[in-house]
CSV table of C-alpha atoms in Angstrom, one decimal:
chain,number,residue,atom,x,y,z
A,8,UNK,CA,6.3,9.4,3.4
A,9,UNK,CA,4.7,6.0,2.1
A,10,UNK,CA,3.0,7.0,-0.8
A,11,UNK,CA,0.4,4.0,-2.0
A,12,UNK,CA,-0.7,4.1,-5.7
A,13,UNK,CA,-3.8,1.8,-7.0
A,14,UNK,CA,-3.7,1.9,-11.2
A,15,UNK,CA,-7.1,1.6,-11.8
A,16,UNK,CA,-8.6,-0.5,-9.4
A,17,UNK,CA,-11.3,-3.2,-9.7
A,18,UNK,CA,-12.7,-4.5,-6.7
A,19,UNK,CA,-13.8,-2.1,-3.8
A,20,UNK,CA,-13.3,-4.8,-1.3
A,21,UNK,CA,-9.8,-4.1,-1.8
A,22,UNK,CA,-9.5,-0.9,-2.3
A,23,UNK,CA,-11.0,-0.2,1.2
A,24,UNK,CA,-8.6,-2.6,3.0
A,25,UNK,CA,-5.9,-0.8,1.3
A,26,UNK,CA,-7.6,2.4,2.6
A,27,UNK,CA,-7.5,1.3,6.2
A,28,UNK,CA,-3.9,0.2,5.7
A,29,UNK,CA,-2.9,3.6,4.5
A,30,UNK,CA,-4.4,5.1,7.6
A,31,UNK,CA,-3.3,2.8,10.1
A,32,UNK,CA,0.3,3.7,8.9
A,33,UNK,CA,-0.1,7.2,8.4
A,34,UNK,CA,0.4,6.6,4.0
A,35,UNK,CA,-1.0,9.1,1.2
A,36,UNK,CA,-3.6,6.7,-1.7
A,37,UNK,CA,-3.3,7.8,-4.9
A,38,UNK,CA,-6.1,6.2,-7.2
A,39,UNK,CA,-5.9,6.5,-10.6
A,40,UNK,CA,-9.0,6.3,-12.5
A,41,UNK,CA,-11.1,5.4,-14.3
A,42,UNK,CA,-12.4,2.8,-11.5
A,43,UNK,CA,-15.7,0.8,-12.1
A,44,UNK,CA,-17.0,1.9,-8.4
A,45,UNK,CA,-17.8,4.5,-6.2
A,46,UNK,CA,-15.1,5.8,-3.6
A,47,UNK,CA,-18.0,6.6,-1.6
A,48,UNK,CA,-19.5,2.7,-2.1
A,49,UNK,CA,-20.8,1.3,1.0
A,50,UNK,CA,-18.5,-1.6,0.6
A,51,UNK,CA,-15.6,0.4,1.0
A,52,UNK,CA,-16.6,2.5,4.3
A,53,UNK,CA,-18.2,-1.3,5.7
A,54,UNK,CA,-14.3,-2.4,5.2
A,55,UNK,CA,-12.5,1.0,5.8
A,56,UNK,CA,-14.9,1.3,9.1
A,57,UNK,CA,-14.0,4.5,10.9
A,58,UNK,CA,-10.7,4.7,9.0
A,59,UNK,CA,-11.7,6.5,6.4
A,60,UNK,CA,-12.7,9.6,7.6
A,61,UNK,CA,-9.2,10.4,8.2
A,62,UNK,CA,-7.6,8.8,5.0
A,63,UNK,CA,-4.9,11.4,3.4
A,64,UNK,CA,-6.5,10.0,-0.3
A,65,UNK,CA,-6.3,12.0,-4.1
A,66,UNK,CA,-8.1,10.7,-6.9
A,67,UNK,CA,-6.5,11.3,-10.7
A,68,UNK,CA,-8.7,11.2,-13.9
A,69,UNK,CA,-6.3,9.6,-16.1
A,70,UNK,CA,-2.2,8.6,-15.3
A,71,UNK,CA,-1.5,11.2,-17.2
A,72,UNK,CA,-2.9,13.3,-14.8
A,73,UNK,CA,-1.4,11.7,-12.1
A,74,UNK,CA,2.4,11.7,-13.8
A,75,UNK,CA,1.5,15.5,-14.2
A,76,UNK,CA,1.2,16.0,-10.6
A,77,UNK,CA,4.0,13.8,-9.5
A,78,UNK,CA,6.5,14.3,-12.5
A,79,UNK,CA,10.0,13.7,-10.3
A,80,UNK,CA,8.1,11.4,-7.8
A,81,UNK,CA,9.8,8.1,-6.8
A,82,UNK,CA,7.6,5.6,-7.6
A,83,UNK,CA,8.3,1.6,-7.5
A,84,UNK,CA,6.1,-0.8,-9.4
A,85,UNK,CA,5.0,-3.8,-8.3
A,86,UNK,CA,4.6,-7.0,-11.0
A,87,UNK,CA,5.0,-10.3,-10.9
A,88,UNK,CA,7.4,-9.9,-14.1
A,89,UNK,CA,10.2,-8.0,-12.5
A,90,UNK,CA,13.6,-9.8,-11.6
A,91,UNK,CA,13.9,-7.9,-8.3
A,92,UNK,CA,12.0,-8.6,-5.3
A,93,UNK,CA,10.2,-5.5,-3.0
A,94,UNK,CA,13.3,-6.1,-0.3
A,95,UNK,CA,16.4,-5.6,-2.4
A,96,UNK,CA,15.6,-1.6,-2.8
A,97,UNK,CA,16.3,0.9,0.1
A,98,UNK,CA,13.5,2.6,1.4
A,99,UNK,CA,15.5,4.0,4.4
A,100,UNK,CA,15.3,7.6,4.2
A,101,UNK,CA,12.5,9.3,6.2
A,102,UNK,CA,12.7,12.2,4.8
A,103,UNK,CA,12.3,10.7,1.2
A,104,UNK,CA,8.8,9.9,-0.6
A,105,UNK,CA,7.8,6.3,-1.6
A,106,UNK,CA,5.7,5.8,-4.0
A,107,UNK,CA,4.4,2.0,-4.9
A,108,UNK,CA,2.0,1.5,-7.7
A,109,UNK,CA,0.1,-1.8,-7.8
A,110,UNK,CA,-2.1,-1.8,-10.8
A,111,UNK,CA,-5.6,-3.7,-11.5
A,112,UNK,CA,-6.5,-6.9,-9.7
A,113,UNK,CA,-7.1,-8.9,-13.2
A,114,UNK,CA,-4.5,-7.4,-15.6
A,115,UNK,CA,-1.8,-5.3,-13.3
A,116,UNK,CA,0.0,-2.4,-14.6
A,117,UNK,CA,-0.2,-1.7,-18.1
A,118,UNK,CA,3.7,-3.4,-20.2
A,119,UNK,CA,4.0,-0.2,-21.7
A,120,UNK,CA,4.5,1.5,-18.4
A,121,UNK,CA,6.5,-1.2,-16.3
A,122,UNK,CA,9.2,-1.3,-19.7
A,123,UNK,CA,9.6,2.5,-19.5
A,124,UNK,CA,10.3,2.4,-15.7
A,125,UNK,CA,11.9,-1.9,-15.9
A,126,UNK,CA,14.7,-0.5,-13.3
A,127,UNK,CA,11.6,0.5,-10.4
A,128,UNK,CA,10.0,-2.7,-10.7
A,129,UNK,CA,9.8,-5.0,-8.1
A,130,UNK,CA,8.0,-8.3,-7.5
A,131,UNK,CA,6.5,-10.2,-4.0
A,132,UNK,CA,8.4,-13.8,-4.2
A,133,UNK,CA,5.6,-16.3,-4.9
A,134,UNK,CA,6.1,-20.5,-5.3
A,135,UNK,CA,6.4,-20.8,-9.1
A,136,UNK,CA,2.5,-21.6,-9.8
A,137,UNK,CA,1.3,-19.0,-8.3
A,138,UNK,CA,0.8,-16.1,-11.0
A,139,UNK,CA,-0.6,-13.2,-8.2
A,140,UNK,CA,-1.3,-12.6,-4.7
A,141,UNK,CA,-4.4,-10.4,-3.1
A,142,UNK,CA,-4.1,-6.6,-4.2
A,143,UNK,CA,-4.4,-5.8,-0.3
A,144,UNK,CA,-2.0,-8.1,0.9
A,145,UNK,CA,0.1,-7.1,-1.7
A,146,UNK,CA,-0.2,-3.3,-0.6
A,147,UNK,CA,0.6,-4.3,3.2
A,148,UNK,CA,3.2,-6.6,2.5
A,149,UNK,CA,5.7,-3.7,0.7
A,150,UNK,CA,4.8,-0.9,2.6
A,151,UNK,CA,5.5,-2.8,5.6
A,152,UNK,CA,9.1,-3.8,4.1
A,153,UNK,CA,9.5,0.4,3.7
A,154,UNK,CA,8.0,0.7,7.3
A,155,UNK,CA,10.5,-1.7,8.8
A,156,UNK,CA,13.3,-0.5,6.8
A,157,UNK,CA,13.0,3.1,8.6
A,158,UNK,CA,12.3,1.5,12.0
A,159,UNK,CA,8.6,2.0,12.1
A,160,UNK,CA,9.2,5.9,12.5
A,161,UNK,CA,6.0,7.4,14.1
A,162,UNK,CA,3.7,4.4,14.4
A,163,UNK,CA,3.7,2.7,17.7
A,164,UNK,CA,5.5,-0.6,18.0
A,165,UNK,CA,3.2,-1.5,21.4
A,166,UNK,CA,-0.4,-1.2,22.3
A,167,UNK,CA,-1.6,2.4,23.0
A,168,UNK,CA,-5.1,2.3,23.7
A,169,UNK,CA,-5.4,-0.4,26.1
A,170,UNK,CA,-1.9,0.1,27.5
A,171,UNK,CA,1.6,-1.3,27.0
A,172,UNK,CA,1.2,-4.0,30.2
A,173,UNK,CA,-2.3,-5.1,28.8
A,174,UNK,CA,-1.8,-8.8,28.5
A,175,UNK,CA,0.6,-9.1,31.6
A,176,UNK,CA,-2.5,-7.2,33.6
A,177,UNK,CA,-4.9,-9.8,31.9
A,178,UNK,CA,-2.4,-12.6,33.0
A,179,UNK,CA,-2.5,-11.3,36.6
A,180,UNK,CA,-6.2,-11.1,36.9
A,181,UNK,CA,-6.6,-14.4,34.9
A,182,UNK,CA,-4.5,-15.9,37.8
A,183,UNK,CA,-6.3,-14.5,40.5
């Protein structure tokens, strides 16, 4: 399982993308607090819309709470300091947790943590001015890399609700 963890995060505008992305691919959040907002703000259920009623989502107090409940997890941390880049790790195994921290939209995870854990670390490939992407997009752009490396197992790779010949039924009426 895709295991999505926010380090302290700053701007529920985010955060509530990153919600909706966790449901639309099925992924456990992990927040880890203190935040400066509510989880139950009205910007993040405007941008989580319907989603977040069925968002799989733990909050921790403190990380030491969250290392506590996750002491042998598998986490990856993303930075813009790391020498690797998100697509050089294996995320293959299905049957394995993933866990990806991304850590506060003005400061990002804390040095202290990224040098104890320097081998996990992993950065998004960026032109050489740029010092840091959106939080969200950041979030969608590695667990989509995990998600393609196990072939997309148990999300739907063509349109469900309105049917897999949708557009070619469009097309047909369109041309009559």
């Amino acid at each position: 399982m895709i295991h999505v963890v926010l380090y302290q995060p700053e701007k529920p505008q985010n955060t509530g993308n990153i919600m909706r992305t966790c449901v639309a691919i099925g992924a456990q959040l992990h927040i880890i607090g203190p935040i400066t907002f509510s989880i139950q703000s009205k910007d993040l259920k405007r941008v989580g819309l319907d989603y977040i009623e069925n968002l799989k989502m733990t909050y921790y107090d403190s990380l030491e709470d969250f290392e506590k409940a996750h002491s042998n997890a598998n986490i990856y941390y993303v930075t813009r300091y790391s020498t690797k880049t998100y697509s050089s790790f294996d995320y293959s195994q299905i049957e394995n947790d993933y866990y990806f921290m991304f850590g506060r939209e003005s400061t990002g995870i804390p040095h202290n943590i990224l040098l104890k854990h320097i081998d996990r670390t992993m950065r998004i490939p960026m032109v050489i001015d740029a010092r840091s992407l959106n939080l969200s997009n950041c979030v969608a752009i590695v667990v989509y890399e995990a998600l393609r490396q196990q072939n997309f197992f148990e999300l739907s790779t063509s349109e469900a609700i309105k049917g897999e010949d949708f557009l070619y039924k469009e097309k047909k009426n369109n041309e009559n």
